[in-house]
Tab-separated table of C-alpha atoms and ligand atoms in Angstrom:
chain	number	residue	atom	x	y	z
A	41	UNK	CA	-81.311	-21.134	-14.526
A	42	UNK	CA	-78.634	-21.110	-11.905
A	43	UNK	CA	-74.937	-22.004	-13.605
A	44	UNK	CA	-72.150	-22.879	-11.613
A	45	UNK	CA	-68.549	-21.814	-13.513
A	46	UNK	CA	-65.251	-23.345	-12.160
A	47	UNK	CA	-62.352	-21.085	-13.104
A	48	UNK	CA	-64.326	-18.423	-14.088
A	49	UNK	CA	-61.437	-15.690	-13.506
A	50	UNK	CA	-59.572	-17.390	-16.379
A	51	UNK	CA	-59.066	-16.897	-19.765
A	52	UNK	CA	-61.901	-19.233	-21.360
A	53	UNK	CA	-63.940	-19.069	-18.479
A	54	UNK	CA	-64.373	-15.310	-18.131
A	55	UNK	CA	-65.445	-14.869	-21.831
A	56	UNK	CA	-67.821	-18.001	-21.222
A	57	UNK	CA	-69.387	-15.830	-18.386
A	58	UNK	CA	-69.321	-12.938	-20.515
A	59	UNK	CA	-70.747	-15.071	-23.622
A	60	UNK	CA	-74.101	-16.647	-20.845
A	61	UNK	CA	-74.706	-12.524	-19.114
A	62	UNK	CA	-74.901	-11.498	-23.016
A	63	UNK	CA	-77.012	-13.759	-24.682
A	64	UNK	CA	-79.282	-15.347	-22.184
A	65	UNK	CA	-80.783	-15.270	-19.007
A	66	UNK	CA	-78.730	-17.773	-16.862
A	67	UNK	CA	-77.516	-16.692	-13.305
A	68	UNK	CA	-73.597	-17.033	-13.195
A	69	UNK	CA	-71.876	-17.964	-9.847
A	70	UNK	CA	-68.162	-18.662	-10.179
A	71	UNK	CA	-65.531	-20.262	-8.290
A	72	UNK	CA	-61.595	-19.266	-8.491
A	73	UNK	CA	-58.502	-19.623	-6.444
A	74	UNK	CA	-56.900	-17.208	-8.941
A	75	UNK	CA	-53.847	-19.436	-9.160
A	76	UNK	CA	-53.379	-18.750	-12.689
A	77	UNK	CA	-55.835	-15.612	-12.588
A	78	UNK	CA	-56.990	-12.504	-10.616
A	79	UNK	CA	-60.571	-11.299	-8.958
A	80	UNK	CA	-60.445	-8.395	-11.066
A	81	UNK	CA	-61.361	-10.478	-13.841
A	82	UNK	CA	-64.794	-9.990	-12.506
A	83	UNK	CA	-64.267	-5.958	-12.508
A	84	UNK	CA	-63.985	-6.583	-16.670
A	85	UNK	CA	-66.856	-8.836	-16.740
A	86	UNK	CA	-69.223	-6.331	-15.322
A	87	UNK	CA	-67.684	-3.818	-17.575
A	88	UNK	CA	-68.594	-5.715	-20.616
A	89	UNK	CA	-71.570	-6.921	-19.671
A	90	UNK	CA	-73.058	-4.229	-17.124
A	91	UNK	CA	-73.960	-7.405	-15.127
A	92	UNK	CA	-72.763	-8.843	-11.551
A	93	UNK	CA	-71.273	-12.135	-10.737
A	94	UNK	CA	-71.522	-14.182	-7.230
A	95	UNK	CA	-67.680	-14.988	-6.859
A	96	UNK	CA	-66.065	-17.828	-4.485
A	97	UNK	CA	-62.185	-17.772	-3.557
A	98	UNK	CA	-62.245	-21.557	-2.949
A	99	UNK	CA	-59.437	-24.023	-3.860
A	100	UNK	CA	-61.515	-26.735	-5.426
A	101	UNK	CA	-59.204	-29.619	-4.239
A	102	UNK	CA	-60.335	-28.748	-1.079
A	103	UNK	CA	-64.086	-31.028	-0.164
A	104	UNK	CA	-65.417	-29.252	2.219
A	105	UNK	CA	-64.822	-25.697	1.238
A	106	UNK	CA	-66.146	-26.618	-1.820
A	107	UNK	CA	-69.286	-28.268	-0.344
A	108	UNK	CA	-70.005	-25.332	0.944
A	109	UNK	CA	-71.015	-23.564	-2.276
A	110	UNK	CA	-72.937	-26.030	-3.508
A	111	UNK	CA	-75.014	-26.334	0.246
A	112	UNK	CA	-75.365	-22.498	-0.191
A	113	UNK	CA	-76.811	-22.772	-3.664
A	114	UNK	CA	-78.690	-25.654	-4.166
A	115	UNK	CA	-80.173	-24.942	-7.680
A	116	UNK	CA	-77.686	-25.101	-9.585
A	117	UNK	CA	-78.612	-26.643	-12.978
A	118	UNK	CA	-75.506	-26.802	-14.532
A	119	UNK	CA	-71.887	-27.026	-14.321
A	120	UNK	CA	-68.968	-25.912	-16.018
A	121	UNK	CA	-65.862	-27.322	-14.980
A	122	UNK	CA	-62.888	-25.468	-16.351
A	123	UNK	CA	-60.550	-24.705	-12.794
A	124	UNK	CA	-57.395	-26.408	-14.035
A	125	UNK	CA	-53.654	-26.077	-14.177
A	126	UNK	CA	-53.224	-25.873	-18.094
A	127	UNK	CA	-48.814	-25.505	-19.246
A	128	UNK	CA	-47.515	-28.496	-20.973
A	129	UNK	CA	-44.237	-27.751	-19.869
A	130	UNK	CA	-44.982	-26.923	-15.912
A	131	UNK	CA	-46.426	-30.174	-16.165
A	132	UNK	CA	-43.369	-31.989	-16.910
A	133	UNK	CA	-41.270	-30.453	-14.615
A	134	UNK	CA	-43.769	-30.974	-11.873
A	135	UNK	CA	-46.066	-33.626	-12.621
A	136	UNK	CA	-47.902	-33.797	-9.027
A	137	UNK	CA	-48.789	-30.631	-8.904
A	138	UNK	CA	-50.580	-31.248	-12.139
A	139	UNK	CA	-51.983	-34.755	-11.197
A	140	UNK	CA	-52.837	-33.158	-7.539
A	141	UNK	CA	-54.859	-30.198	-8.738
A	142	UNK	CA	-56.521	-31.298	-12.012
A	143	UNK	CA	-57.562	-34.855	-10.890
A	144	UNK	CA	-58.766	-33.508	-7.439
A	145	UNK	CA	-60.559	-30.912	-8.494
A	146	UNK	CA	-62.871	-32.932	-10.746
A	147	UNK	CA	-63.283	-35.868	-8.492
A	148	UNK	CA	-64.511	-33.096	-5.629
A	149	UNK	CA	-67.163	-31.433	-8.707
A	150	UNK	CA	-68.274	-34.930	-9.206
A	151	UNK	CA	-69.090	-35.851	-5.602
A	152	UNK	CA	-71.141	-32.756	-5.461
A	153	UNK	CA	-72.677	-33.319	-8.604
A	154	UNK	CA	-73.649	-36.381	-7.488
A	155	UNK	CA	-74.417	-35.176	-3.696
A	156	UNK	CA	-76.444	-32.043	-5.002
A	157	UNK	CA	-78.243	-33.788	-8.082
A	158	UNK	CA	-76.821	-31.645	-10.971
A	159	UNK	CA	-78.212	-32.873	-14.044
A	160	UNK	CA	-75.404	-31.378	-16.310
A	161	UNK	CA	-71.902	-30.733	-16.448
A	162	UNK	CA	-69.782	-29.637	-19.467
A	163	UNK	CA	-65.626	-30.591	-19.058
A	164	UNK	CA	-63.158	-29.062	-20.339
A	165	UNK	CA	-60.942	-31.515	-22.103
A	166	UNK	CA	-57.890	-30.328	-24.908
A	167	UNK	CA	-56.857	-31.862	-28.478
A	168	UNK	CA	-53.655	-32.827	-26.421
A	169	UNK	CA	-55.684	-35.983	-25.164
A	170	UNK	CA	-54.871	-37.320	-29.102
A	171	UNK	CA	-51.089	-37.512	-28.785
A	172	UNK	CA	-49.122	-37.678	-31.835
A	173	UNK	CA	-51.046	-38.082	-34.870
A	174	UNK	CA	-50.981	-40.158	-37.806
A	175	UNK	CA	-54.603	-39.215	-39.495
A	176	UNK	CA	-55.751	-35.722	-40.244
A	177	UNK	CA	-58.156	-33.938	-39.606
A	178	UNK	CA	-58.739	-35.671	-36.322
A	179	UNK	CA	-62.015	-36.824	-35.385
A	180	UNK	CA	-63.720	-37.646	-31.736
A	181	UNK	CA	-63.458	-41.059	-33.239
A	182	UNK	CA	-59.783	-41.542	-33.068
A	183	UNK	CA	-58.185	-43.268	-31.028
A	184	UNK	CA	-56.088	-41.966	-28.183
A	185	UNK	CA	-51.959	-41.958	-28.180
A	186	UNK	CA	-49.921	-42.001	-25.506
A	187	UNK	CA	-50.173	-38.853	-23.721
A	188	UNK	CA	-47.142	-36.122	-24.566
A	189	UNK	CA	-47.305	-34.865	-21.066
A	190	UNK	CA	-48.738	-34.910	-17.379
A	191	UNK	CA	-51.072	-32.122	-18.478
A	192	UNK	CA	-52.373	-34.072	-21.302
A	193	UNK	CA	-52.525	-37.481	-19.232
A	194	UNK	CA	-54.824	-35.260	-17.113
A	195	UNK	CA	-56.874	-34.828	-19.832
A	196	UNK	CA	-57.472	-37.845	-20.679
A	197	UNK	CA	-57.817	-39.613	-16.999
A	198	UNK	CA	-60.188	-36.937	-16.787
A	199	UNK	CA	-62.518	-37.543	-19.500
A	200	UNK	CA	-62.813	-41.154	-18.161
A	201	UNK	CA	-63.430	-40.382	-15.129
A	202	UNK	CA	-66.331	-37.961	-15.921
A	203	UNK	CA	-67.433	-41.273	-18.368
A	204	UNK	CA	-67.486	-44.157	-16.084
A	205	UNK	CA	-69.000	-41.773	-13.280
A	206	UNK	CA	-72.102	-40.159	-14.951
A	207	UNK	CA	-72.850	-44.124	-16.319
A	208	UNK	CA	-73.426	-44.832	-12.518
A	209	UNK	CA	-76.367	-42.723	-12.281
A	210	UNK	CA	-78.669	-42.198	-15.050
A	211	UNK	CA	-80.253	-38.499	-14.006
A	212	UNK	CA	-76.734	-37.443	-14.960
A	213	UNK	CA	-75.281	-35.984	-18.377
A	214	UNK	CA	-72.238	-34.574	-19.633
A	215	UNK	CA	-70.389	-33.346	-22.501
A	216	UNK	CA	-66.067	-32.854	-22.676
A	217	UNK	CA	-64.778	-30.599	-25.094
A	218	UNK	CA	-62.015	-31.104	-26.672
A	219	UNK	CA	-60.131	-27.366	-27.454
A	220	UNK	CA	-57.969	-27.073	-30.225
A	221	UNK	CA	-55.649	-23.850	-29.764
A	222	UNK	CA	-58.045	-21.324	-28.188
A	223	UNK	CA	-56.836	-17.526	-28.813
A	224	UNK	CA	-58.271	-13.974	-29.181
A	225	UNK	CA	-59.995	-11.567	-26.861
A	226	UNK	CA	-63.516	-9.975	-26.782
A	227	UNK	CA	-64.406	-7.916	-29.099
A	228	UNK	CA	-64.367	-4.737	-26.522
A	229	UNK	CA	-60.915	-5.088	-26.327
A	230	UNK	CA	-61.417	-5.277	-22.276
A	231	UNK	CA	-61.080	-8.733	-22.019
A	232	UNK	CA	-58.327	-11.394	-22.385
A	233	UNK	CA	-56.021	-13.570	-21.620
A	234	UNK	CA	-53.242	-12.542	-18.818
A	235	UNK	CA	-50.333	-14.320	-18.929
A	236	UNK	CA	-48.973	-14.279	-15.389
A	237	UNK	CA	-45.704	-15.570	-16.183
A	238	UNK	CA	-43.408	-15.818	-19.637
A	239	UNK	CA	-46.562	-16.757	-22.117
A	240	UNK	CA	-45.411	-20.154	-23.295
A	241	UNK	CA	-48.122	-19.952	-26.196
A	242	UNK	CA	-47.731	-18.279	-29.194
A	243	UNK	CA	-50.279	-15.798	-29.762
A	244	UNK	CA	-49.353	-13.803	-26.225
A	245	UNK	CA	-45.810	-14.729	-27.084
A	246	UNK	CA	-46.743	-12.525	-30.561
A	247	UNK	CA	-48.693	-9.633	-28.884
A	248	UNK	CA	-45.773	-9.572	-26.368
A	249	UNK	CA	-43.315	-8.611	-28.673
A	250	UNK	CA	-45.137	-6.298	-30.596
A	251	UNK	CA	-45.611	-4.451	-27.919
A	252	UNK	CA	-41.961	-4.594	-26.513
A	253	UNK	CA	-42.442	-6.353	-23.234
A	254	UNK	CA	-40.442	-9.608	-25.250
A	255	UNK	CA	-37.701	-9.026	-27.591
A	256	UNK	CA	-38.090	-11.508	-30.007
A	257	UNK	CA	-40.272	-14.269	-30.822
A	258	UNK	CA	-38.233	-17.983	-31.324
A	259	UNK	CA	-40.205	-19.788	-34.093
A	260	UNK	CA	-39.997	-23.605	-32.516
A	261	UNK	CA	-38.329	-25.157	-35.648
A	262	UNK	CA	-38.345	-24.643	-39.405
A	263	UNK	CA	-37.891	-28.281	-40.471
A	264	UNK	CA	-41.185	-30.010	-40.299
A	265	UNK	CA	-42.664	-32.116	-43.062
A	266	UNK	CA	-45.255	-29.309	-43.526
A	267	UNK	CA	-45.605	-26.511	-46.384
A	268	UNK	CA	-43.017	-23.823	-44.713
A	269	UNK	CA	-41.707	-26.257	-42.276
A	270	UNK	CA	-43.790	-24.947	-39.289
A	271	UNK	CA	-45.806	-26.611	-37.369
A	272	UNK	CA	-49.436	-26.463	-37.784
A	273	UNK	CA	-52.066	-25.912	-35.315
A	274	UNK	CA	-56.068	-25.332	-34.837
A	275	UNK	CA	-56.574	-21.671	-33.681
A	276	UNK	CA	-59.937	-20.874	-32.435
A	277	UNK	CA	-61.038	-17.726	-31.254
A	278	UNK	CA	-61.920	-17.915	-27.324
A	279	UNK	CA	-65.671	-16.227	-27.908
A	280	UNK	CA	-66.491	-19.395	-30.057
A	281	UNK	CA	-65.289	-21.665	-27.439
A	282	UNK	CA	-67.242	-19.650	-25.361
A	283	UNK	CA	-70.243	-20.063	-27.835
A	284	UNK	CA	-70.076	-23.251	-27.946
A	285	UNK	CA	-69.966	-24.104	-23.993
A	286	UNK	CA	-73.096	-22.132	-24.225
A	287	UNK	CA	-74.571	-24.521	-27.104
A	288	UNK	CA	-73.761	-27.471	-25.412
A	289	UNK	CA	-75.504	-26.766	-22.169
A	290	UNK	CA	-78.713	-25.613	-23.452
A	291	UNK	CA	-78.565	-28.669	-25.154
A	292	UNK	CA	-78.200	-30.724	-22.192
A	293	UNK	CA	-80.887	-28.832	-20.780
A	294	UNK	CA	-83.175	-29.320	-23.451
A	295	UNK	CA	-82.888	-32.600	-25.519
A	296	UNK	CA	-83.699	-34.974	-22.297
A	297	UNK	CA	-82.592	-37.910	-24.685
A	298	UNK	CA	-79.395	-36.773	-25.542
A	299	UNK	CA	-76.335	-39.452	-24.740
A	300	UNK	CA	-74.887	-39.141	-21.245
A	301	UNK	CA	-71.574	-38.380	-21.931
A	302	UNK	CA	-70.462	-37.179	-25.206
A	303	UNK	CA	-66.992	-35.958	-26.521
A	304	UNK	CA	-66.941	-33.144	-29.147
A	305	UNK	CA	-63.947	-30.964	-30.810
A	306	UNK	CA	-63.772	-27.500	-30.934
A	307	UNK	CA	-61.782	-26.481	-33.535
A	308	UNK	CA	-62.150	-24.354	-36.585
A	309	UNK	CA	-61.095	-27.484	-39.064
A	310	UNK	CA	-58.227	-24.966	-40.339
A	311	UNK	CA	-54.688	-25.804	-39.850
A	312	UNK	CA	-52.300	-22.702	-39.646
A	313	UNK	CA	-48.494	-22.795	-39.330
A	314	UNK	CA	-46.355	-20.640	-36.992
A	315	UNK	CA	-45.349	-18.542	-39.938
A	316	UNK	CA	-49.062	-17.838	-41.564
A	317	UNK	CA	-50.051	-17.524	-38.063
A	318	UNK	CA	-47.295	-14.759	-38.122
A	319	UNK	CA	-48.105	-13.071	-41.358
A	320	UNK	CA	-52.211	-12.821	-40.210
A	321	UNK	CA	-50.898	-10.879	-37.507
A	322	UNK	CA	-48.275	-8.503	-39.185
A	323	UNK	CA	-51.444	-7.867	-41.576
A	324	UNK	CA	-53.790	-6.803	-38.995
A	325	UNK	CA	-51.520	-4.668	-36.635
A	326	UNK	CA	-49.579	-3.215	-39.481
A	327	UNK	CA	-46.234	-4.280	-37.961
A	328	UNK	CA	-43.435	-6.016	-38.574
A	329	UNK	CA	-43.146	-8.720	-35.558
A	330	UNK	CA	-39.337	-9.313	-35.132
A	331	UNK	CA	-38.861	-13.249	-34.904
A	332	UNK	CA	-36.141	-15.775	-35.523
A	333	UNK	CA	-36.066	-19.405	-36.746
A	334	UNK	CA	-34.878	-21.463	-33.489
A	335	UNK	CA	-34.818	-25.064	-32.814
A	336	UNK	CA	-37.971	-27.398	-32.191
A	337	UNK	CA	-39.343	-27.416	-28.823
A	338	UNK	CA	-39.743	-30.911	-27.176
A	339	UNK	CA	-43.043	-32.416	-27.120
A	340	UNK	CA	-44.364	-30.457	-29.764
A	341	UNK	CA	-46.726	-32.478	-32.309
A	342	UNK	CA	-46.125	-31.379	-36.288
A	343	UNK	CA	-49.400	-30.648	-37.349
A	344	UNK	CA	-53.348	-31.161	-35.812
A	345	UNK	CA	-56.295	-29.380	-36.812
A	346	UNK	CA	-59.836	-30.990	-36.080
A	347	UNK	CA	-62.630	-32.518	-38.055
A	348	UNK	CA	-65.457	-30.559	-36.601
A	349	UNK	CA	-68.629	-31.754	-38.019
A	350	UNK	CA	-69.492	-33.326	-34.884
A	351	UNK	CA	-70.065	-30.205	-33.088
A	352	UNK	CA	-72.148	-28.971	-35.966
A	353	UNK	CA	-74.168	-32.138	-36.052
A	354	UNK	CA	-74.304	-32.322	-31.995
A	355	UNK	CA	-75.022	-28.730	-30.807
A	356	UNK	CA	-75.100	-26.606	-33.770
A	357	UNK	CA	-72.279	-25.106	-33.579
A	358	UNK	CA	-70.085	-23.291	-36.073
A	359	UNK	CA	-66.890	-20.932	-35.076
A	360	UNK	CA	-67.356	-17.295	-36.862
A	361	UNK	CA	-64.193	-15.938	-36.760
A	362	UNK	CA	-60.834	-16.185	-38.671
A	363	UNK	CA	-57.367	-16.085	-38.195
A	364	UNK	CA	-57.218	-12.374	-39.130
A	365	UNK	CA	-60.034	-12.098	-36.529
A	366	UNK	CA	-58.342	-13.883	-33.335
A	367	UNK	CA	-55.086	-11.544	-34.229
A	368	UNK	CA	-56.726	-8.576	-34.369
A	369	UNK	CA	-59.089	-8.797	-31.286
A	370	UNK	CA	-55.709	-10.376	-29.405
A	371	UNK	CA	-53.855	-7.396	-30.317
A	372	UNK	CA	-56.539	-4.857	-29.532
A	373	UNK	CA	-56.262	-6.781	-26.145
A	374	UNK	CA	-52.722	-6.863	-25.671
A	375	UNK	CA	-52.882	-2.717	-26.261
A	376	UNK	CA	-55.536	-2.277	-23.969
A	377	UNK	CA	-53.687	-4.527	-21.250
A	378	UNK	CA	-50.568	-2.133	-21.300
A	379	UNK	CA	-52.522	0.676	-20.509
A	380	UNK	CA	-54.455	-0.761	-17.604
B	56	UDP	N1	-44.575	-21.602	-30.870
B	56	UDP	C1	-43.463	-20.955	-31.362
B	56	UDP	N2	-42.869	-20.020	-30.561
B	56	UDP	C2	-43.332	-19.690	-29.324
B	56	UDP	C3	-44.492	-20.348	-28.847
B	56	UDP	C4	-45.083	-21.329	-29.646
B	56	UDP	O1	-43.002	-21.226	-32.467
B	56	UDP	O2	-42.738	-18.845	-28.646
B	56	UDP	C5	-45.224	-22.623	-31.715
B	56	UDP	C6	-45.236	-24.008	-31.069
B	56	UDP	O3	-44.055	-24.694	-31.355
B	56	UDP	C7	-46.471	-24.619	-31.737
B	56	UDP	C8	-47.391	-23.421	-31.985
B	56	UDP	O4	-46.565	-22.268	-31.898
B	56	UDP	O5	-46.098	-25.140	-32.997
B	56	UDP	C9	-48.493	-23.336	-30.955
B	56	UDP	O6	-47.908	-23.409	-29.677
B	56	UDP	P1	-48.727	-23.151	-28.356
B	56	UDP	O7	-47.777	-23.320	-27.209
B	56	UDP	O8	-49.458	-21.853	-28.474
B	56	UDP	O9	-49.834	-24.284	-28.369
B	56	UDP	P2	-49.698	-25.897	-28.343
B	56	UDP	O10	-48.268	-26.274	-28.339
B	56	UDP	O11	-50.411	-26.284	-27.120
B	56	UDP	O12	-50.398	-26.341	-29.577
C-alpha cells in the first residue's frame, strides 16, 4: 500500500514515517518544502529505520506542482495531510501567511484526492480548534469557541472543509485528529523535533536551557485558578501520535463501513502544569533547569487535557508513554542534536 505523507520532514510527520517503515509494510512517499524543516530529516529516517523514502520539494499551495506527484504515482491509497504552518503567535502577527498556506494547501490535497480517487485521508487538526474551555476533560463532542488565533481558525475552517467535501462523494473517507500537546523524540535518540527559530513551546524551550543554548526558562504566569497556579496542558509523546495516525488509516482501509469523516482526540487524558511538567524533567536528566516565574502569555488557555475514550473506542488506540517518558526521550534528543 502506497502512502502519500505531506510534511513528512517535520516533527510529527517524520516519526509517523518512521512509526509506518517499522511496523508495517506501507510504501512512504513524502512531500516537503522544508519551510519549517530540512531534507536531512530523511538522512535520520533511514538511519532509524534502515529504509528509503521517495521525497518531493514541492510547495503544496502550488496546483500544478503538486499535481504532478500525484500523476506520477497514481496508487496512492492513502493520505496524510500534515504540511502546515503550526506557531500561535506567527499567526497573529501575520495572519495571511497562515490563512494562505494552511487553507491552500488542503484545498490543493483535496482536488487531487478527488481528481486521483484516494479513498482515505487522515488531517491533522489541534485541541486549539476548542478555544477557551469551560468543561473538562474535553470531548470531540464539545462544542467549538471562538478561535484564540489565525492558526487555530485554520484549524477549524479546515476540519470543515475536509467535512462538507468528502460528503460530496461517497468513495471518500476521512478522519481529523485533534493533537493535544505533542512532545518527545524517538526512542533512538536520532530523531526529533528542530526548532528552527526561538522554540516558542515548552518542552524545546526546557531541553534548550538545559543544555545552555537559552538562559532561562520564563514560566508564563503563576496565578491561574489551578493547583500551583500553572497552566495545565495534555502532553503526548510524538511516537503515539505517530501510532495512532497509523491506527486510524488501517482502519480506514479496513472497516469499509466506517463514518466518512470522523473527529478524534489525541491526548493522554492527563493534565500536567508547567511546574510538574518541570519537575518530570529535572527527575529524568538529573538537573536542575534554571527558570523564573514571569507574567502570563496572551492567548494562553488555563487548563485542557482530553477525554480520550473515543480514540480507544474508534481505532484502538491507547498512548504508552508518560510524562517521565516524553522528558527523557526529548532530552536524549536535545543531547544528541548538539552533537550533530
Ligand atoms: N510555557 C511556559 N514557558 C515557555 C513556553 C511555554 O511557561 O517558555 C507554557 C505555556 O504558557 C503553556 C504551556 O507551557 O501553559 C505549553 O505551552 P506550549 O507553547 O508548549 O503549547 P500550547 O500553548 O500550544 O499549549
Amino acid at each position: 500500500m502506497k502512502i502519500l505523507i505531506t510534511g513528512g520532514a517535520g516533527y510529527i510527520g517524520s516519526h509517523t514515517i518512521i512509526e509506518i517503515l517499522e511496523n508495517t509494510n506501507w510504501e512512504v512517499i513524502s512531500i516537503d518544502n522544508y519551510s519549517s524543516s530540512s531534507e536531512k530529516t530523511y538522512q535520520r529516517i533511514e538511519k532509524i529505520t534502515g529504509k528509503k523514502v521517495t521525497y518531493y520539494n514541492i510547495d503544496l499551495t502550488d496546483l500544478s506542482l503538486t499535481e504532478k506527484v500525484f500523476a506520477e504515482n497514481t496508487d496512492i491509497a492513502g493520505i496524510i495531510h500534515f504540511a502546515a504552518f503550526k506557531s500561535v503567535p506567527e499567526s497573529v502577527e501575520n495572519p495571511l501567511m497562515y490563512y494562505h498556506n494552511n487553507l491552500n494547501s488542503l484545498i490543493n490535497i483535496l482536488k487531487c484526492q478527488a481528481k486521483y480517487n484516494i479513498p482515505n485521508l487522515i488531517f491533522s487538526s489541534s485541541c486549539s480548534v476548542y478555544g477557551n474551555l469551560t468543561e473538562l476533560p474535553v470531548t470531540e463532542t464539545t462544542p467549538l469557541n471562538k478561535p484564540e488565533s489565525p492558526y487555530a481558525y485554520t484549524k477549524q475552517i479546515g476540519e470543515k472543509m475536509v467535512d462538507d467535501f468528502i460528503k460530496t462523494n461517497a468513495n471518500l473517507k476521512a478522519i481529523s485528529l485533534r493533537y493535544f500537546n505533542p512532545v518527545g523524540a524517538h526512542k533512538s535518540g536520532l530523531n526529533g523535533e528542530v526548532p528552527i527559530a526561538r522554540p516558542n513551546n515548552l518542552v524545546p524551550y526546557i531541553t534548550q536551557t538545559a543544555i545552555g543554548k537559552l538562559e532561562q526558562l520564563t514560566v508564563f504566569g503563576g496565578d491561574y485558578a489551578t493547583n500551583d497556579g500553572t497552566c495545565i496542558r495534555d502532553y503526548v509523546h510524538v511516537c503515539d501520535i505517530a501510532s495512532a495516525h497509523v491506527k486510524a488509516l488501517q482502519k480506514l482501509v479496513d472497516d469499509k463501513n466506517f463514518e466518512q469523516h470522523s473527529i478524534i482526540n489525541l491526548g493522554t487524558g492527563v493534565g500536567v502544569s508547567v511546574l510538574e511538567a518541570i519537575k518530570a524533567f529535572e527527575k529524568v536528566s538529573n538537573q536542575k533547569l534554571n527558570y523564573k516565574i514571569g507574567p502570563r502569555r496572551a492567548g494562553d488557555v488555563e487548563a485542557i487535557y482530553a477525554n480520550n475514550t473515543k480514540a480507544k473506542e474508534l481505532i484502538n488506540w491507547t498512548p504508552k508513554f508518560n510524562i517521565d517518558e516524553m522528558m527523557l526521550s526529548a532530552w536524549l534528543w536535545e543531547q544528541n542534536l548538539n552533537k550533530m
